[in-house]
PDB file of C-alpha atoms in Angstrom:
ATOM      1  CA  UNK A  26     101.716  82.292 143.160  1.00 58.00           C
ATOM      2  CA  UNK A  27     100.315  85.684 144.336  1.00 62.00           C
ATOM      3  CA  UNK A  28      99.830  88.579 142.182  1.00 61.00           C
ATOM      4  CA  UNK A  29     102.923  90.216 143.058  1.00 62.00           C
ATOM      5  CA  UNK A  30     104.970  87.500 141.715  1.00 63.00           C
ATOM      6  CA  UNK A  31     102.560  87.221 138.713  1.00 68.00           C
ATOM      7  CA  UNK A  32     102.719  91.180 137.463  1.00 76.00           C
ATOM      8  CA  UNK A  33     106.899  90.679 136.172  1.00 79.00           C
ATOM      9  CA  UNK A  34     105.432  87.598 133.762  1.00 82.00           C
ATOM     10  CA  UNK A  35     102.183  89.033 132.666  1.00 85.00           C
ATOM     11  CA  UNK A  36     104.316  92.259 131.658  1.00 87.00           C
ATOM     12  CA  UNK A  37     107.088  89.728 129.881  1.00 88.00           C
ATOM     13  CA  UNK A  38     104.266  88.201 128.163  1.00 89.00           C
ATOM     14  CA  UNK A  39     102.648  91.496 127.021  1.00 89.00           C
ATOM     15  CA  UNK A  40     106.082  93.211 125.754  1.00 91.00           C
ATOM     16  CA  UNK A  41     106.857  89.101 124.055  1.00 92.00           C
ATOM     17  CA  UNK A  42     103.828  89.882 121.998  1.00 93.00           C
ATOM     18  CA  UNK A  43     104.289  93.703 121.275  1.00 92.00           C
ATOM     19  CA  UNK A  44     107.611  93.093 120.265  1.00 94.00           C
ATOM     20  CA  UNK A  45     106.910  89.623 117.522  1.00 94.00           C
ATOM     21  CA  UNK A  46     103.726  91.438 116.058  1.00 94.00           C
ATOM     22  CA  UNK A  47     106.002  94.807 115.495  1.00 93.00           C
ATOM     23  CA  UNK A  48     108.626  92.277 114.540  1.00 92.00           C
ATOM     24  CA  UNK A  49     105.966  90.416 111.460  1.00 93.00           C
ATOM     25  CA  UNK A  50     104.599  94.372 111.061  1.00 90.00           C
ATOM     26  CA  UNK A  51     107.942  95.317 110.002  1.00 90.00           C
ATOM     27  CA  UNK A  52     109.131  92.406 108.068  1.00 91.00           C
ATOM     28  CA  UNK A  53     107.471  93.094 104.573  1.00 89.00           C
ATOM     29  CA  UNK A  54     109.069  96.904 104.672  1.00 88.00           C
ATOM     30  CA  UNK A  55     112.727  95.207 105.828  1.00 90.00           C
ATOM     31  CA  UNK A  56     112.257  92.989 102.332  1.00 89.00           C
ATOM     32  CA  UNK A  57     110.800  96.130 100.667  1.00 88.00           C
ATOM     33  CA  UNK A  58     113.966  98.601 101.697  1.00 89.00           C
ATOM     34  CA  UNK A  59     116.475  95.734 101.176  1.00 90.00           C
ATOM     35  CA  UNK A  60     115.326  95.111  97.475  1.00 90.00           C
ATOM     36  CA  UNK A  61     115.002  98.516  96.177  1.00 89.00           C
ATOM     37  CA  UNK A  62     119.118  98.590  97.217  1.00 91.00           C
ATOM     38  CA  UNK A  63     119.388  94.997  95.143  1.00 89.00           C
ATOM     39  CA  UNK A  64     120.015  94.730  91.595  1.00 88.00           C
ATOM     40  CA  UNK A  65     117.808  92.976  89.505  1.00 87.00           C
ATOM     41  CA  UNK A  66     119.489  89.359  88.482  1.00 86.00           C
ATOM     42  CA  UNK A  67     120.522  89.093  92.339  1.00 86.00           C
ATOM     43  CA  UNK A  68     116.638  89.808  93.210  1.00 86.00           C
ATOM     44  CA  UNK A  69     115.404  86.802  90.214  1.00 85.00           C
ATOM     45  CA  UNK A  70     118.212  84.655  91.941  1.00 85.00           C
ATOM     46  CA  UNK A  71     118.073  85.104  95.633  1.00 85.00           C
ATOM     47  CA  UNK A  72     115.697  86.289  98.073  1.00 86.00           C
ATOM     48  CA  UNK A  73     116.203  89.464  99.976  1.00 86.00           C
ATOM     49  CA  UNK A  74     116.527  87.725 103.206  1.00 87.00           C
ATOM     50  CA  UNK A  75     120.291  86.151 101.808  1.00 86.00           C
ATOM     51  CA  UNK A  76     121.002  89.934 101.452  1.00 85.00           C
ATOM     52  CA  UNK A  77     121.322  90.464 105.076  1.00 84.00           C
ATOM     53  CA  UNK A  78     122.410  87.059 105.942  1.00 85.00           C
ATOM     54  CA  UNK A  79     124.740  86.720 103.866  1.00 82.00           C
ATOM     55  CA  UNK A  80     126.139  90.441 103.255  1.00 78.00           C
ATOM     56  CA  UNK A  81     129.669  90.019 102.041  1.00 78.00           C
ATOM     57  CA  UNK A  82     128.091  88.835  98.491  1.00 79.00           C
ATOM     58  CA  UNK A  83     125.759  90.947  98.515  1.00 79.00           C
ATOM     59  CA  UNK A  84     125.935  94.251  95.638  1.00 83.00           C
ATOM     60  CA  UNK A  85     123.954  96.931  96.534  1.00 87.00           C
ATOM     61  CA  UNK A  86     123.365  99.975  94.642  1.00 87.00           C
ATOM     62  CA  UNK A  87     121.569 103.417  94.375  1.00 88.00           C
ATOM     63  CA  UNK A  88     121.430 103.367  90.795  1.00 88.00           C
ATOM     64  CA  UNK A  89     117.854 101.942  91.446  1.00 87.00           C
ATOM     65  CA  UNK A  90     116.927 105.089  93.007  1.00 88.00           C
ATOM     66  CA  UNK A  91     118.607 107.498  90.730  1.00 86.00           C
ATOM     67  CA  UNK A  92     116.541 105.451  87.771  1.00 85.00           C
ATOM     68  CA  UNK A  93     113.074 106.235  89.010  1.00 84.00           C
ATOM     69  CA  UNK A  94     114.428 110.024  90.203  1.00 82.00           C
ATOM     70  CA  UNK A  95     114.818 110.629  86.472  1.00 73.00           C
ATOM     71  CA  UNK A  96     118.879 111.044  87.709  1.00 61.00           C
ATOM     72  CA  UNK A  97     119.804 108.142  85.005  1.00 58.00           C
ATOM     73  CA  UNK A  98     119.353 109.555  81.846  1.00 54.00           C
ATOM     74  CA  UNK A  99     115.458 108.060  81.295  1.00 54.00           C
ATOM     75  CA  UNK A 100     113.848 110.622  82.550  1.00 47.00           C
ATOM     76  CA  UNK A 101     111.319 110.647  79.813  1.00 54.00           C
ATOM     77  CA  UNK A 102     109.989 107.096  81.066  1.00 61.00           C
ATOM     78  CA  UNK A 103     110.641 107.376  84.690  1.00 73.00           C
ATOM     79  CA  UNK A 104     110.225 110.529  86.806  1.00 76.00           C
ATOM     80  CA  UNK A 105     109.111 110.215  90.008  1.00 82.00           C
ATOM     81  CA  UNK A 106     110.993 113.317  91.083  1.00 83.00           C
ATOM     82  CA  UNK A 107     107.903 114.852  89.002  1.00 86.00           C
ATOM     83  CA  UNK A 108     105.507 113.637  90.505  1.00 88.00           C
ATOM     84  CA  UNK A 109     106.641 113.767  94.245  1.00 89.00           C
ATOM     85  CA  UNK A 110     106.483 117.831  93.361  1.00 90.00           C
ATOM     86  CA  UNK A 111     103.015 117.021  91.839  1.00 91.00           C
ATOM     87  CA  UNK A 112     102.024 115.230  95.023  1.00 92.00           C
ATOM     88  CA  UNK A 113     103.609 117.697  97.573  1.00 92.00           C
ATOM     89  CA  UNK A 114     101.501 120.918  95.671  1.00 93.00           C
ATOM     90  CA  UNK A 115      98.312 118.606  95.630  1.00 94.00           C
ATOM     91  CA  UNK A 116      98.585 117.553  99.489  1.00 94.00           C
ATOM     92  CA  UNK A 117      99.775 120.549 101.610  1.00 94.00           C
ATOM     93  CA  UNK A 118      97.477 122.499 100.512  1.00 95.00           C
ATOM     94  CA  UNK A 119      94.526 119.981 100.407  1.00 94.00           C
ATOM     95  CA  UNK A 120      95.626 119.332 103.917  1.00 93.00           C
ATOM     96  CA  UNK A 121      95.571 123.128 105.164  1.00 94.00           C
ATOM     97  CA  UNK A 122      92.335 124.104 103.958  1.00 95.00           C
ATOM     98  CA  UNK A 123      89.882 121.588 105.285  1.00 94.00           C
ATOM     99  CA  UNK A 124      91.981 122.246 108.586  1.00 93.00           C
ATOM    100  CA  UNK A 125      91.151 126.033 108.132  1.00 92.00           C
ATOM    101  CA  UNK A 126      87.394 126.183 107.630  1.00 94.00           C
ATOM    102  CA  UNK A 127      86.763 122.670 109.822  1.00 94.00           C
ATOM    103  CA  UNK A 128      88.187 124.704 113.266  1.00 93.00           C
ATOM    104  CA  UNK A 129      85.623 127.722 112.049  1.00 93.00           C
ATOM    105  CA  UNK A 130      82.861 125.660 111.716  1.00 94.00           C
ATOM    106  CA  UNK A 131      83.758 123.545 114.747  1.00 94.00           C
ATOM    107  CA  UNK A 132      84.254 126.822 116.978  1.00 93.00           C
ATOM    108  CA  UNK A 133      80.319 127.996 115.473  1.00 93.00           C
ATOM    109  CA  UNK A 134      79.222 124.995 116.500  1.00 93.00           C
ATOM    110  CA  UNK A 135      80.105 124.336 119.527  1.00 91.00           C
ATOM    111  CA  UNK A 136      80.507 127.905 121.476  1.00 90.00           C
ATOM    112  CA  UNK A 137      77.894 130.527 119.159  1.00 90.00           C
ATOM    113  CA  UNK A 138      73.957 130.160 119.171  1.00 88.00           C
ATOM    114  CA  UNK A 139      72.398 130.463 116.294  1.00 88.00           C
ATOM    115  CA  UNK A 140      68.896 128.600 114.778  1.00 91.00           C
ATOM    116  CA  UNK A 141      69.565 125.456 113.163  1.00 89.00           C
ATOM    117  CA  UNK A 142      73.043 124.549 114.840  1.00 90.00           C
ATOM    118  CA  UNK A 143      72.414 121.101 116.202  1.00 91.00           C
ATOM    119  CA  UNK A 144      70.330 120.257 112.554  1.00 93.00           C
ATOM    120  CA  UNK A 145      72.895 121.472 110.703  1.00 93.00           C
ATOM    121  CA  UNK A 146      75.427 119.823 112.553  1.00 92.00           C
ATOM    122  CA  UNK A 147      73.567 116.436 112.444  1.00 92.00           C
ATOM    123  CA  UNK A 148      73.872 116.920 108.467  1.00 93.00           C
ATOM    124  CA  UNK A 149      77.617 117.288 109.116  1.00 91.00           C
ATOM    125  CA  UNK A 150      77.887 114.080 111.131  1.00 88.00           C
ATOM    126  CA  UNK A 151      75.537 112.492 108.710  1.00 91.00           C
ATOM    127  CA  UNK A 152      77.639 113.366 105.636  1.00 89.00           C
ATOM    128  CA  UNK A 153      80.711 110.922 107.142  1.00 88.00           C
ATOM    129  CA  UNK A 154      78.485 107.623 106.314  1.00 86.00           C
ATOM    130  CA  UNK A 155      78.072 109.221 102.595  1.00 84.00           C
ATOM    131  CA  UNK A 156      80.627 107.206 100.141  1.00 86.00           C
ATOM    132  CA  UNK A 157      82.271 109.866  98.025  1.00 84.00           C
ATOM    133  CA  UNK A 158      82.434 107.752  94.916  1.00 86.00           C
ATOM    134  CA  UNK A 159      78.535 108.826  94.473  1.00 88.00           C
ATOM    135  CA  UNK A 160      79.359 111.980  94.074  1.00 88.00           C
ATOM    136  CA  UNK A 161      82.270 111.779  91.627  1.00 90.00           C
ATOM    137  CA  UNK A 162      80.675 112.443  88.399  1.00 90.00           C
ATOM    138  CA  UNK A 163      78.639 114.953  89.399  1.00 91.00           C
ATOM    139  CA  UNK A 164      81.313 116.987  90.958  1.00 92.00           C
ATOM    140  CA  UNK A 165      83.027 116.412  87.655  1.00 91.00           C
ATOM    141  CA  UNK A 166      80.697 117.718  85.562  1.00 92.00           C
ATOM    142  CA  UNK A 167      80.421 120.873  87.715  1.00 92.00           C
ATOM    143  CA  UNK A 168      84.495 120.913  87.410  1.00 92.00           C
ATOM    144  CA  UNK A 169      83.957 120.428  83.543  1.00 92.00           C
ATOM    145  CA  UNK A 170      81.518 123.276  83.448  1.00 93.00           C
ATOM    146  CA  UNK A 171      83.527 125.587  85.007  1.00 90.00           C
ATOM    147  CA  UNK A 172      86.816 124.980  84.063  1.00 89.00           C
ATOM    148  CA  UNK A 173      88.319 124.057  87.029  1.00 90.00           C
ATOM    149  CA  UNK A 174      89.023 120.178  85.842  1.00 88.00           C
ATOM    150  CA  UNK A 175      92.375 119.266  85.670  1.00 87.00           C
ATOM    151  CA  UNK A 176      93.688 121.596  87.605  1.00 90.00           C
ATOM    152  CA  UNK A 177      95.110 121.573  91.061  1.00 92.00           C
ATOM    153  CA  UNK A 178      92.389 124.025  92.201  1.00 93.00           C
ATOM    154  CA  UNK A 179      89.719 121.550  91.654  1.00 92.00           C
ATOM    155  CA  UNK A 180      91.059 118.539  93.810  1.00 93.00           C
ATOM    156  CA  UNK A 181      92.139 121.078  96.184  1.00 94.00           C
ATOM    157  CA  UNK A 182      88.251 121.719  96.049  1.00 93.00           C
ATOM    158  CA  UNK A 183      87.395 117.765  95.834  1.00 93.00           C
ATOM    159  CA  UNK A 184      89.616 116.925  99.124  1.00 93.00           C
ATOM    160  CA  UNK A 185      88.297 119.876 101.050  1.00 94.00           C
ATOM    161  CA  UNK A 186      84.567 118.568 100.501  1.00 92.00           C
ATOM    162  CA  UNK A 187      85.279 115.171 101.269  1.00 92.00           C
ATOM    163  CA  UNK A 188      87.511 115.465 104.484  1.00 92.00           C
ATOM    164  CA  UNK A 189      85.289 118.433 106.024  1.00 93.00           C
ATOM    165  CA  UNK A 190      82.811 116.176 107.706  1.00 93.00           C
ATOM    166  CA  UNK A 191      85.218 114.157 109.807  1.00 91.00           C
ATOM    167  CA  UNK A 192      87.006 116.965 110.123  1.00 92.00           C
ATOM    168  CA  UNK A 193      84.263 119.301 111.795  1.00 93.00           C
ATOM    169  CA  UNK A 194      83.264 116.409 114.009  1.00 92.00           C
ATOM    170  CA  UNK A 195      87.201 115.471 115.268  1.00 88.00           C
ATOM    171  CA  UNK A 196      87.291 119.229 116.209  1.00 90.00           C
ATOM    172  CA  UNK A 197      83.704 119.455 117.505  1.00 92.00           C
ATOM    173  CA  UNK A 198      84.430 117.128 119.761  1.00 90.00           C
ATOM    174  CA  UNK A 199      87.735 118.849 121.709  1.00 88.00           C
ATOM    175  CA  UNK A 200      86.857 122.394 121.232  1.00 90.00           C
ATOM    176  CA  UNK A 201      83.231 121.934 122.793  1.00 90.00           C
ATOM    177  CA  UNK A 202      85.289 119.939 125.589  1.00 88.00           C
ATOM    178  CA  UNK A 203      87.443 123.276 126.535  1.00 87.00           C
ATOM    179  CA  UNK A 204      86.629 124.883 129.835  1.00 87.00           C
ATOM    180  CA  UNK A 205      83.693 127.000 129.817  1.00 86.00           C
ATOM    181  CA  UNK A 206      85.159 129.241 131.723  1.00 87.00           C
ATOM    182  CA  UNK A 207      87.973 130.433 129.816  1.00 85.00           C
ATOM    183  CA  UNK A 208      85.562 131.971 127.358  1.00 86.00           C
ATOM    184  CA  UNK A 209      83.759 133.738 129.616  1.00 86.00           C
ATOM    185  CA  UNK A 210      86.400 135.521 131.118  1.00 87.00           C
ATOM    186  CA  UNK A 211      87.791 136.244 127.455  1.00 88.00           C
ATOM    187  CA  UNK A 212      84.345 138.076 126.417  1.00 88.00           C
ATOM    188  CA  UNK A 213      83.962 139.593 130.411  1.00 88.00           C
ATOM    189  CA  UNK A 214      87.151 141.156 129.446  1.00 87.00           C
ATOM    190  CA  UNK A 215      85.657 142.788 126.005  1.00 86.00           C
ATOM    191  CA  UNK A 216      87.268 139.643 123.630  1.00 88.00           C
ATOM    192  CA  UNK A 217      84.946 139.204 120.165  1.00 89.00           C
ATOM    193  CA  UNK A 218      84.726 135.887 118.644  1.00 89.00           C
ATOM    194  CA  UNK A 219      87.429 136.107 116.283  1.00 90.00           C
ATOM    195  CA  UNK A 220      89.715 137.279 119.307  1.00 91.00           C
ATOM    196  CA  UNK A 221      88.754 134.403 121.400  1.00 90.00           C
ATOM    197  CA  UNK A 222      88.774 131.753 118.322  1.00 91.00           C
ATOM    198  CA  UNK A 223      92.840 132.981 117.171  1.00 90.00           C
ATOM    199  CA  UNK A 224      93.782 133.760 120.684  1.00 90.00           C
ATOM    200  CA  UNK A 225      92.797 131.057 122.675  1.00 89.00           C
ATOM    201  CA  UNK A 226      90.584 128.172 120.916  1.00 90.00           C
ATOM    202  CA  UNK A 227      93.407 127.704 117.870  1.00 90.00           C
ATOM    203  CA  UNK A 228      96.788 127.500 120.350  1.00 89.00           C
ATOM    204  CA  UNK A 229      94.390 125.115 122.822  1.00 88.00           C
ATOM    205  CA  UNK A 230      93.085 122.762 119.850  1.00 88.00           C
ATOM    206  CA  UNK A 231      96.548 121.681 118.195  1.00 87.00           C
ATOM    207  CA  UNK A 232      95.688 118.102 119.060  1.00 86.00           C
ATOM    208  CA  UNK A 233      92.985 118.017 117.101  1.00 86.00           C
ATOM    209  CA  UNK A 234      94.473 119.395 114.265  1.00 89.00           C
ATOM    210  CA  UNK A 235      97.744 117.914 114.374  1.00 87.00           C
ATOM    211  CA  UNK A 236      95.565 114.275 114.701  1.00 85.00           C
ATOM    212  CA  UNK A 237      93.390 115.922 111.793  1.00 87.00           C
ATOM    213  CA  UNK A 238      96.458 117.218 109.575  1.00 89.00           C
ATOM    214  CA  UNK A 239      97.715 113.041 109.671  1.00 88.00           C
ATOM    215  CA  UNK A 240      94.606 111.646 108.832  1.00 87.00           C
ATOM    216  CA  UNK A 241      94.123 114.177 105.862  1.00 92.00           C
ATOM    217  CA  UNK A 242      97.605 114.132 104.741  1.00 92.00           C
ATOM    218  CA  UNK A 243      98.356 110.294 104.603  1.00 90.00           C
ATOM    219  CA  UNK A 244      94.949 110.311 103.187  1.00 92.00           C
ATOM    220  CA  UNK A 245      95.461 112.895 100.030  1.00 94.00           C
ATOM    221  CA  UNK A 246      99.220 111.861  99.606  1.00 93.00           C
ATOM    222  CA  UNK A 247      97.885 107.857  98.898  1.00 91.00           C
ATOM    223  CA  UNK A 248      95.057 108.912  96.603  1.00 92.00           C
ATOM    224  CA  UNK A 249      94.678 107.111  93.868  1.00 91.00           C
ATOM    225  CA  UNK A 250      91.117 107.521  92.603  1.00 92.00           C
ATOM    226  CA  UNK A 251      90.122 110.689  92.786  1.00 92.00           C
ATOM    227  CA  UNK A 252      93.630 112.268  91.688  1.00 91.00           C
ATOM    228  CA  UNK A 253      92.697 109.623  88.649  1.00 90.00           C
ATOM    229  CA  UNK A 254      89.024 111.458  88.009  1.00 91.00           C
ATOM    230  CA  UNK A 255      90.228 115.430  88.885  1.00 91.00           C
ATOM    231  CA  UNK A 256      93.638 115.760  87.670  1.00 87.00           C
ATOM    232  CA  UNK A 257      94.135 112.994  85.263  1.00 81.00           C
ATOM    233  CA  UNK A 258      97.291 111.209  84.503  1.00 73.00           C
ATOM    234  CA  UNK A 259      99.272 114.166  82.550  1.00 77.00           C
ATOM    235  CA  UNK A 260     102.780 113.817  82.884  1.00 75.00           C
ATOM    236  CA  UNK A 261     102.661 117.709  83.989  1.00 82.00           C
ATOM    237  CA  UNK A 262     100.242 117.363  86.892  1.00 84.00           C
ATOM    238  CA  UNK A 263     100.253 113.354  87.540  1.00 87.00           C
ATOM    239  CA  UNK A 264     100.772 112.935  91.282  1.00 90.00           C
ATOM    240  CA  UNK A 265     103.043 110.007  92.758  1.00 89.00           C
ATOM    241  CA  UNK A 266     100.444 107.343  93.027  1.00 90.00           C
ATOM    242  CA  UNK A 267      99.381 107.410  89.396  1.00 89.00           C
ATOM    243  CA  UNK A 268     103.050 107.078  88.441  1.00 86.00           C
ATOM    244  CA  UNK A 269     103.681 104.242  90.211  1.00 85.00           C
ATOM    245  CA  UNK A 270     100.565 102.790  88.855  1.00 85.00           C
ATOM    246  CA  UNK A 271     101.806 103.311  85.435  1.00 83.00           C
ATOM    247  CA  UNK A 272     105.360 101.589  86.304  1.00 81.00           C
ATOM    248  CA  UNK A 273     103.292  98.666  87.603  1.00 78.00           C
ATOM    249  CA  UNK A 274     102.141  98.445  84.030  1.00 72.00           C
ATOM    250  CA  UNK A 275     105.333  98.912  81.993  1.00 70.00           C
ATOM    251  CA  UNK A 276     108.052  97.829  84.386  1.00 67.00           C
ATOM    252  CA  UNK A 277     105.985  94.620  86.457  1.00 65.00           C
ATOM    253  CA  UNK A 278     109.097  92.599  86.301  1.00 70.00           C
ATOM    254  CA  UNK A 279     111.600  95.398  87.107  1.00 79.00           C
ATOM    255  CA  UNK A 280     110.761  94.907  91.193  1.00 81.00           C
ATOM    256  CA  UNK A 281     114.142  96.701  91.833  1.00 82.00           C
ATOM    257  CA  UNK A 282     112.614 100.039  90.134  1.00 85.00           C
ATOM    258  CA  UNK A 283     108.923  99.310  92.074  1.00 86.00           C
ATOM    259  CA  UNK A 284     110.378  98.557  95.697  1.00 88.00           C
ATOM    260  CA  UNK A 285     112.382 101.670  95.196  1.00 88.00           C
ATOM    261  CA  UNK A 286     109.422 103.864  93.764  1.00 87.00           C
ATOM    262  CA  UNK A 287     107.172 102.504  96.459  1.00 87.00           C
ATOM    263  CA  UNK A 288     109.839 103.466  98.971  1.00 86.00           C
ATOM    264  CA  UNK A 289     110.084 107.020  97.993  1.00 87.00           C
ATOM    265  CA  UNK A 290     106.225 107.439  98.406  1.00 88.00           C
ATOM    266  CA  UNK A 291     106.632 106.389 102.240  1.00 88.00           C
ATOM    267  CA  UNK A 292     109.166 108.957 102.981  1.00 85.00           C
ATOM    268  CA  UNK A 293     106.758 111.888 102.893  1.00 84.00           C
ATOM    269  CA  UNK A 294     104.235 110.144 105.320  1.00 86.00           C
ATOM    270  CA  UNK A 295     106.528 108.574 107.755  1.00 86.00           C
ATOM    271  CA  UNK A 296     107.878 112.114 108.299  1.00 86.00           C
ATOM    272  CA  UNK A 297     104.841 113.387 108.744  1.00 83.00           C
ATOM    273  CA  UNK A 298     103.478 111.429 111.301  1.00 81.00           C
ATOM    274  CA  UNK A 299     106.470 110.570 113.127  1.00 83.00           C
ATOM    275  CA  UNK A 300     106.775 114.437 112.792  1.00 81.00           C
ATOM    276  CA  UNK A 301     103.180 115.146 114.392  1.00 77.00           C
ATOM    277  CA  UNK A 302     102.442 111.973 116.402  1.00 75.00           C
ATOM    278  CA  UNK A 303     102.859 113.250 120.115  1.00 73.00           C
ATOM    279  CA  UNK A 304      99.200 114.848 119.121  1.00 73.00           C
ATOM    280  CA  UNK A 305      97.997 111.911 117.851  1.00 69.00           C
ATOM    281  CA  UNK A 306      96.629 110.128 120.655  1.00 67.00           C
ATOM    282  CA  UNK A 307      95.995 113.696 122.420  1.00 66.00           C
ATOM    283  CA  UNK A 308      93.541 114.463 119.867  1.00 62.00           C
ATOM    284  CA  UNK A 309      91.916 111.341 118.821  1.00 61.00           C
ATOM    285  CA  UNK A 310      90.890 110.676 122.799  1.00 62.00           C
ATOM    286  CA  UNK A 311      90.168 114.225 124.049  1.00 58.00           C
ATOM    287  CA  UNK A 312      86.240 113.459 125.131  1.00 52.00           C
ATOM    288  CA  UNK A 313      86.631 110.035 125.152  1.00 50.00           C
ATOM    289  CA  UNK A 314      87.069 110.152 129.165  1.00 48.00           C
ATOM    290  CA  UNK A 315      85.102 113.577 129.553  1.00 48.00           C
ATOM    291  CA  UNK A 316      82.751 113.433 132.393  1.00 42.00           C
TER     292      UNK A 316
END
């Protein structure tokens, strides 16, 4: 067989493969979406699969839905609608801010002279092997001290710190890979830093920070831990992960009131990255292939 008759089965074989691990990927959210619709003596009696194979018994309903909304009258047990607000004023901004000062301090490092860049920047690169929970306490007692604890103004604070570092680097890395000679035309022509940093560096590097802004995002909007330690679990500020946590506690055998809570908290993700994931790749390989 020569390799021109060989190419049409090695491609059948690759695409066989992409399409049964997609296929077992996808599975567990199929029997995750399909039970949050289910009510719950159908889910103790059949399994979710009979749902779709057998859909002429099946009863679906929203009420599921409206129950963990707050929609159904308990609102005062169950109200993710809450916390979804909670979690949206926690994450966009915790998201724009590291994105903010990271392309500064990317831009200084890479294009301005100064003493000290390349140590300071090897303390930025170093910080990434650092495991934040080290340095939860003492940020806390700083946060305690000055009366920023429990607020949304000091996790805004705690996610900036600990995304910066991978942040700078990500950037570092495309904005020192722009063409030199772009900039030197810009300050030839009587551009300042600033001017050449809003004009041209931000509109070239949305890559990077559309591959940062997913990383940061899916990364604030699942925290558990340090929403836990910053903001605590007050119905008034607790963000969407600590609620479900709590309905894992009182409501561990209602699973049609837990598939459909831990559905809502995808929605806000998938959009996002479905949203931003042309850039994705863009950004994550820019330098990869330099040279």
């Amino acid at each position: 067989m020569n390799p021109t008759s060989r190419r049409p089965l090695a491609r059948a074989a690759v695409y066989g493969s992409l399409t049964l691990i997609a296929f077992l990927w996808i599975l567990p959210t199929a029997g995750l979406l399909v039970t949050s619709f289910r009510h719950l003596t159908d889910i103790n009696q059949t399994g979710w699969w009979s749902a779709i194979l057998h859909p002429g018994s099946a009863h679906f309903t929203v009420a599921n839905y409206a129950a963990v909304l707050g929609a159904s009258g308990n609102a005062g047990q169950i109200d993710l609608g809450n916390a979804l607000l909670n979690s949206i004023a926690v994450t966009i901004p915790a998201t724009i801010i590291p994105i903010f000062i990271a392309a500064l301090a990317a831009y200084g490092f890479a294009w301005m002279r100064f003493p000290g860049r390349l140590i300071l920047f090897t303390m930025v690169v170093a910080l990434l092997v650092i495991p934040l929970q080290i340095a939860l306490i003492p940020i806390l007692r700083l946060y305690v001290s000055g009366g920023i604890a429990g607020t949304y103004v000091g996790i805004w604070f705690a996610h900036t710190g600990f995304g910066l570092p991978l942040a700078i680097y990500l950037m570092y890395t495309y904005i020192s890979a722009l063409p030199r000679d772009i900039f030197e035309s810009a300050f030839v022509d009587g551009a300042n830093h600033f001017t050449v940093f809003t004009r041209l560096v931000l509109p070239l590097a949305v890559p990077a920070l559309a591959s940062f802004a997913i990383f940061q995002f899916l990364w604030v909007w699942n925290d558990l831990l340090v929403a836990l330690i910053f903001l605590g679990s007050g119905r008034n500020v607790e963000v969407l992960t600590v609620q479900l946590l709590n309905m894992v506690g009182s409501y561990g055998t209602d699973w049609q009131l837990l598939t459909a809570g831990a559905f809502i908290s995808m929605i806000f993700p998938l959009t996002v990255f479905f949203g931003l994931q042309r850039y994705f790749v863009r950004g994550l390989l820019t330098g990869s292939v330099k040279g």
